[in-house]
């Protein structure tokens, strides 16, 4: 069982380029999340989806977009990357209800924007 | 605003006991969670408290006092592999997790 798979694991790209980080889960979880993690700041929620077909904005959504066409996939797109988006990005999923706080994380995508 | 506070870094000795504190101020409360994150890896779930008191799970225990907005994670019989960051998170009234910045635990032989 793979759990959550993220791709790419690492990427360097030029400012202004478009980039999509992929996330796929095989646990049939309803909820999915995208976080960024920066030194000293902890995990910050970018976007989330409580179920397929719905998405919501988190704490730091500007410059990012997501879609949730089905239960398994939750890609994160940077339309025009900027250096401040250099970070480690984690995709996560959780079941609903009382188990909603037990998140399962992907291995992370380290993104450097030059 | 919502706030989670935990120490930035702690050092302990192999075989000893360490307590990592977490205080919180959030809009509502639907549970407090502890995660472990080894350097360069993803966070993994450790424990969950929704009622006051102590939850024990092997060498790890987590305590919650809702009236004080306070929790701690207790690690016993420390092993070198326990060197990691420990993240405290609170689920608020909107069922969103609010994360602390994490406590880096350094274990010395």
Short mmCIF file of N, CA and C in Angstrom, two decimals, chain B:
data_model
loop_
_atom_site.label_atom_id
_atom_site.label_comp_id
_atom_site.label_asym_id
_atom_site.label_seq_id
_atom_site.Cartn_x
_atom_site.Cartn_y
_atom_site.Cartn_z
N UNK B 1 -6.38 36.10 17.67
CA UNK B 1 -5.82 35.17 16.71
C UNK B 1 -5.58 33.82 17.34
N UNK B 2 -5.22 32.89 16.52
CA UNK B 2 -4.97 31.54 17.00
C UNK B 2 -3.46 31.35 17.15
N UNK B 3 -3.07 30.66 18.21
CA UNK B 3 -1.66 30.55 18.51
C UNK B 3 -1.34 29.24 19.19
N UNK B 4 -0.27 28.61 18.74
CA UNK B 4 0.25 27.40 19.37
C UNK B 4 1.70 27.67 19.74
N UNK B 5 2.07 27.50 21.00
CA UNK B 5 3.43 27.76 21.44
C UNK B 5 4.09 26.49 21.96
N UNK B 6 5.28 26.24 21.51
CA UNK B 6 6.08 25.13 22.01
C UNK B 6 7.55 25.55 21.92
N UNK B 7 8.40 24.96 22.77
CA UNK B 7 9.81 25.37 22.73
C UNK B 7 10.44 25.03 21.39
N UNK B 8 11.39 25.84 20.99
CA UNK B 8 12.03 25.64 19.69
C UNK B 8 12.93 24.41 19.69
N UNK B 9 13.66 24.22 20.77
CA UNK B 9 14.64 23.13 20.81
C UNK B 9 14.83 22.64 22.24
N UNK B 10 15.03 21.34 22.39
CA UNK B 10 15.33 20.75 23.68
C UNK B 10 16.41 19.71 23.50
N UNK B 11 17.19 19.49 24.56
CA UNK B 11 18.24 18.49 24.54
C UNK B 11 18.03 17.55 25.72
N UNK B 12 18.20 16.25 25.49
CA UNK B 12 18.04 15.26 26.54
C UNK B 12 19.06 14.15 26.33
N UNK B 13 19.19 13.32 27.35
CA UNK B 13 20.18 12.24 27.32
C UNK B 13 19.51 10.90 27.04
N UNK B 14 20.18 10.09 26.29
CA UNK B 14 19.68 8.74 26.00
C UNK B 14 19.34 8.01 27.29
N UNK B 15 18.17 7.38 27.32
CA UNK B 15 17.72 6.66 28.50
C UNK B 15 16.91 7.49 29.48
N UNK B 16 16.94 8.78 29.32
CA UNK B 16 16.24 9.69 30.26
C UNK B 16 14.79 9.89 29.83
N UNK B 17 14.13 10.84 30.52
CA UNK B 17 12.75 11.22 30.24
C UNK B 17 12.73 12.70 29.84
N UNK B 18 11.90 13.04 28.87
CA UNK B 18 11.78 14.44 28.47
C UNK B 18 10.31 14.79 28.30
N UNK B 19 9.97 16.02 28.67
CA UNK B 19 8.61 16.51 28.54
C UNK B 19 8.60 17.72 27.61
N UNK B 20 7.81 17.65 26.56
CA UNK B 20 7.70 18.74 25.60
C UNK B 20 6.33 19.39 25.79
N UNK B 21 6.35 20.67 26.13
CA UNK B 21 5.12 21.38 26.44
C UNK B 21 4.53 22.08 25.22
N UNK B 22 3.23 22.26 25.26
CA UNK B 22 2.52 22.96 24.20
C UNK B 22 1.37 23.73 24.82
N UNK B 23 1.30 25.03 24.57
CA UNK B 23 0.17 25.83 25.02
C UNK B 23 -0.54 26.38 23.80
N UNK B 24 -1.85 26.55 23.92
CA UNK B 24 -2.61 26.96 22.74
C UNK B 24 -3.72 27.95 23.08
N UNK B 25 -4.01 28.78 22.11
CA UNK B 25 -5.18 29.67 22.14
C UNK B 25 -5.81 29.56 20.77
N UNK B 26 -6.98 28.94 20.71
CA UNK B 26 -7.62 28.72 19.41
C UNK B 26 -9.10 29.06 19.48
N UNK B 27 -9.69 29.22 18.31
CA UNK B 27 -11.13 29.43 18.19
C UNK B 27 -11.80 28.07 18.25
N UNK B 28 -12.18 27.68 19.45
CA UNK B 28 -12.78 26.38 19.63
C UNK B 28 -11.73 25.29 19.78
N UNK B 29 -12.19 24.13 20.17
CA UNK B 29 -11.27 23.01 20.40
C UNK B 29 -11.98 21.70 20.07
N UNK B 30 -11.35 20.95 19.16
CA UNK B 30 -11.87 19.64 18.80
C UNK B 30 -10.79 18.57 18.86
N UNK B 31 -9.78 18.82 19.70
CA UNK B 31 -8.76 17.81 19.87
C UNK B 31 -7.36 18.37 19.70
N UNK B 32 -6.41 17.74 20.37
CA UNK B 32 -5.00 18.14 20.26
C UNK B 32 -4.19 16.94 19.79
N UNK B 33 -3.30 17.18 18.88
CA UNK B 33 -2.56 16.11 18.20
C UNK B 33 -1.06 16.36 18.32
N UNK B 34 -0.33 15.27 18.45
CA UNK B 34 1.13 15.31 18.40
C UNK B 34 1.62 14.49 17.22
N UNK B 35 2.60 15.07 16.51
CA UNK B 35 3.22 14.40 15.38
C UNK B 35 4.73 14.40 15.59
N UNK B 36 5.37 13.40 15.02
CA UNK B 36 6.83 13.30 15.01
C UNK B 36 7.32 13.51 13.59
N UNK B 37 8.40 14.28 13.46
CA UNK B 37 8.96 14.49 12.12
C UNK B 37 10.48 14.38 12.20
N UNK B 38 11.02 13.32 11.60
CA UNK B 38 12.46 13.20 11.48
C UNK B 38 12.94 14.13 10.38
N UNK B 39 14.19 14.58 10.50
CA UNK B 39 14.76 15.53 9.56
C UNK B 39 14.66 15.00 8.13
N UNK B 40 14.13 15.83 7.25
CA UNK B 40 14.02 15.45 5.85
C UNK B 40 12.88 14.49 5.53
N UNK B 41 12.05 14.21 6.51
CA UNK B 41 10.95 13.27 6.29
C UNK B 41 9.60 13.96 6.55
N UNK B 42 8.54 13.21 6.29
CA UNK B 42 7.19 13.72 6.52
C UNK B 42 6.79 13.54 7.98
N UNK B 43 5.89 14.37 8.48
CA UNK B 43 5.36 14.14 9.83
C UNK B 43 4.57 12.85 9.90
N UNK B 44 4.62 12.20 11.08
CA UNK B 44 3.80 11.01 11.31
C UNK B 44 3.04 11.19 12.62
N UNK B 45 1.81 10.72 12.63
CA UNK B 45 0.91 10.87 13.77
C UNK B 45 1.41 10.09 14.98
N UNK B 46 1.39 10.73 16.16
CA UNK B 46 1.78 10.06 17.40
C UNK B 46 0.59 9.83 18.33
N UNK B 47 -0.17 10.92 18.62
CA UNK B 47 -1.20 10.79 19.64
C UNK B 47 -2.28 11.84 19.46
N UNK B 48 -3.39 11.60 20.16
CA UNK B 48 -4.57 12.45 20.06
C UNK B 48 -5.23 12.54 21.42
N UNK B 49 -5.50 13.76 21.89
CA UNK B 49 -6.23 13.97 23.13
C UNK B 49 -7.42 14.86 22.86
N UNK B 50 -8.59 14.46 23.34
CA UNK B 50 -9.76 15.32 23.24
C UNK B 50 -10.35 15.58 24.63
N UNK B 51 -10.11 14.69 25.56
CA UNK B 51 -10.55 14.87 26.93
C UNK B 51 -9.34 15.11 27.83
N UNK B 52 -9.56 15.76 28.96
CA UNK B 52 -8.48 16.02 29.91
C UNK B 52 -7.90 14.70 30.42
N UNK B 53 -6.60 14.72 30.65
CA UNK B 53 -5.97 13.56 31.23
C UNK B 53 -4.82 13.07 30.40
N UNK B 54 -4.34 11.90 30.79
CA UNK B 54 -3.14 11.31 30.19
C UNK B 54 -3.51 10.14 29.30
N UNK B 55 -2.93 10.17 28.10
CA UNK B 55 -3.06 9.05 27.18
C UNK B 55 -1.69 8.42 27.02
N UNK B 56 -1.60 7.11 27.31
CA UNK B 56 -0.30 6.45 27.25
C UNK B 56 -0.26 5.49 26.07
N UNK B 57 0.87 5.54 25.37
CA UNK B 57 1.07 4.66 24.23
C UNK B 57 2.53 4.25 24.21
N UNK B 58 2.82 3.15 24.88
CA UNK B 58 4.20 2.67 24.95
C UNK B 58 5.09 3.63 25.71
N UNK B 59 6.20 4.04 25.07
CA UNK B 59 7.13 4.96 25.73
C UNK B 59 6.64 6.41 25.67
N UNK B 60 5.62 6.65 24.88
CA UNK B 60 5.11 8.01 24.70
C UNK B 60 3.79 8.18 25.43
N UNK B 61 3.63 9.34 26.09
CA UNK B 61 2.37 9.69 26.72
C UNK B 61 2.05 11.13 26.36
N UNK B 62 0.76 11.45 26.29
CA UNK B 62 0.36 12.83 26.03
C UNK B 62 -0.71 13.23 27.03
N UNK B 63 -0.57 14.45 27.54
CA UNK B 63 -1.46 14.97 28.57
C UNK B 63 -2.17 16.20 28.04
N UNK B 64 -3.43 16.37 28.47
CA UNK B 64 -4.21 17.54 28.07
C UNK B 64 -4.93 18.15 29.25
N UNK B 65 -4.88 19.49 29.35
CA UNK B 65 -5.73 20.26 30.26
C UNK B 65 -6.41 21.32 29.41
N UNK B 66 -7.67 21.14 29.12
CA UNK B 66 -8.40 22.09 28.28
C UNK B 66 -8.61 23.42 28.98
N UNK B 67 -8.83 23.39 30.29
CA UNK B 67 -9.05 24.64 31.03
C UNK B 67 -7.81 25.53 31.01
N UNK B 68 -6.63 24.92 30.94
CA UNK B 68 -5.38 25.67 30.93
C UNK B 68 -4.84 25.88 29.52
N UNK B 69 -5.47 25.28 28.54
CA UNK B 69 -4.95 25.39 27.17
C UNK B 69 -3.54 24.83 27.08
N UNK B 70 -3.35 23.64 27.62
CA UNK B 70 -2.00 23.12 27.82
C UNK B 70 -1.96 21.63 27.55
N UNK B 71 -0.87 21.21 26.94
CA UNK B 71 -0.62 19.79 26.70
C UNK B 71 0.87 19.54 26.85
N UNK B 72 1.21 18.32 27.12
CA UNK B 72 2.62 17.92 27.01
C UNK B 72 2.73 16.53 26.44
N UNK B 73 3.86 16.29 25.81
CA UNK B 73 4.24 14.98 25.30
C UNK B 73 5.40 14.50 26.15
N UNK B 74 5.26 13.33 26.72
CA UNK B 74 6.27 12.75 27.60
C UNK B 74 6.92 11.57 26.89
N UNK B 75 8.21 11.61 26.76
CA UNK B 75 8.94 10.52 26.13
C UNK B 75 9.84 9.87 27.19
N UNK B 76 9.66 8.58 27.39
CA UNK B 76 10.44 7.85 28.39
C UNK B 76 11.50 6.99 27.71
N UNK B 77 12.51 6.61 28.49
CA UNK B 77 13.55 5.69 28.01
C UNK B 77 14.05 6.13 26.64
N UNK B 78 14.48 7.35 26.56
CA UNK B 78 14.84 7.96 25.28
C UNK B 78 15.87 7.12 24.52
N UNK B 79 15.64 7.04 23.23
CA UNK B 79 16.55 6.35 22.33
C UNK B 79 17.05 7.36 21.29
N UNK B 80 18.19 7.06 20.70
CA UNK B 80 18.77 7.98 19.72
C UNK B 80 17.79 8.24 18.57
N UNK B 81 17.00 7.24 18.23
CA UNK B 81 16.05 7.39 17.13
C UNK B 81 14.91 8.36 17.45
N UNK B 82 14.81 8.76 18.72
CA UNK B 82 13.78 9.74 19.10
C UNK B 82 14.20 11.17 18.74
N UNK B 83 15.42 11.34 18.28
CA UNK B 83 15.86 12.66 17.81
C UNK B 83 15.02 13.03 16.60
N UNK B 84 14.24 14.09 16.76
CA UNK B 84 13.28 14.50 15.73
C UNK B 84 12.63 15.79 16.17
N UNK B 85 11.81 16.34 15.31
CA UNK B 85 10.95 17.46 15.72
C UNK B 85 9.59 16.92 16.10
N UNK B 86 9.01 17.53 17.13
CA UNK B 86 7.69 17.10 17.61
C UNK B 86 6.73 18.28 17.45
N UNK B 87 5.68 18.02 16.67
CA UNK B 87 4.73 19.07 16.30
C UNK B 87 3.45 18.92 17.08
N UNK B 88 3.00 20.02 17.66
CA UNK B 88 1.73 20.08 18.38
C UNK B 88 0.71 20.74 17.47
N UNK B 89 -0.47 20.21 17.39
CA UNK B 89 -1.51 20.78 16.53
C UNK B 89 -2.86 20.70 17.22
N UNK B 90 -3.67 21.73 17.07
CA UNK B 90 -5.01 21.77 17.67
C UNK B 90 -6.05 21.88 16.56
N UNK B 91 -7.11 21.11 16.67
CA UNK B 91 -8.22 21.20 15.73
C UNK B 91 -9.21 22.23 16.25
N UNK B 92 -9.47 23.27 15.43
CA UNK B 92 -10.31 24.36 15.92
C UNK B 92 -11.79 24.09 15.63
N UNK B 93 -12.61 25.11 15.84
CA UNK B 93 -14.06 24.92 15.70
C UNK B 93 -14.48 24.63 14.27
N UNK B 94 -13.65 24.98 13.30
CA UNK B 94 -13.91 24.68 11.89
C UNK B 94 -13.31 23.35 11.46
N UNK B 95 -12.82 22.59 12.41
CA UNK B 95 -12.20 21.29 12.15
C UNK B 95 -10.96 21.42 11.28
N UNK B 96 -10.27 22.55 11.42
CA UNK B 96 -8.99 22.75 10.75
C UNK B 96 -7.88 22.61 11.79
N UNK B 97 -6.76 22.02 11.39
CA UNK B 97 -5.63 21.88 12.29
C UNK B 97 -4.79 23.15 12.30
N UNK B 98 -4.52 23.65 13.50
CA UNK B 98 -3.61 24.77 13.70
C UNK B 98 -2.31 24.19 14.26
N UNK B 99 -1.19 24.49 13.59
CA UNK B 99 0.07 23.84 13.92
C UNK B 99 1.01 24.75 14.68
N UNK B 100 1.71 24.19 15.67
CA UNK B 100 2.84 24.85 16.25
C UNK B 100 4.05 24.71 15.33
N UNK B 101 5.09 25.48 15.63
CA UNK B 101 6.29 25.47 14.78
C UNK B 101 7.16 24.25 15.01
N UNK B 102 6.86 23.51 16.08
CA UNK B 102 7.62 22.29 16.33
C UNK B 102 8.75 22.47 17.33
N UNK B 103 9.06 21.40 18.04
CA UNK B 103 10.18 21.37 18.99
C UNK B 103 11.20 20.37 18.49
N UNK B 104 12.40 20.85 18.24
CA UNK B 104 13.48 19.96 17.80
C UNK B 104 14.10 19.32 19.04
N UNK B 105 14.04 18.01 19.12
CA UNK B 105 14.58 17.27 20.26
C UNK B 105 15.90 16.63 19.86
N UNK B 106 16.94 16.99 20.60
CA UNK B 106 18.27 16.43 20.35
C UNK B 106 18.59 15.46 21.47
N UNK B 107 18.91 14.23 21.12
CA UNK B 107 19.26 13.21 22.10
C UNK B 107 20.77 13.00 22.08
N UNK B 108 21.38 13.10 23.25
CA UNK B 108 22.83 12.90 23.36
C UNK B 108 23.12 11.59 24.06
N UNK B 109 24.19 10.91 23.65
CA UNK B 109 24.53 9.62 24.27
C UNK B 109 24.89 9.77 25.74
#
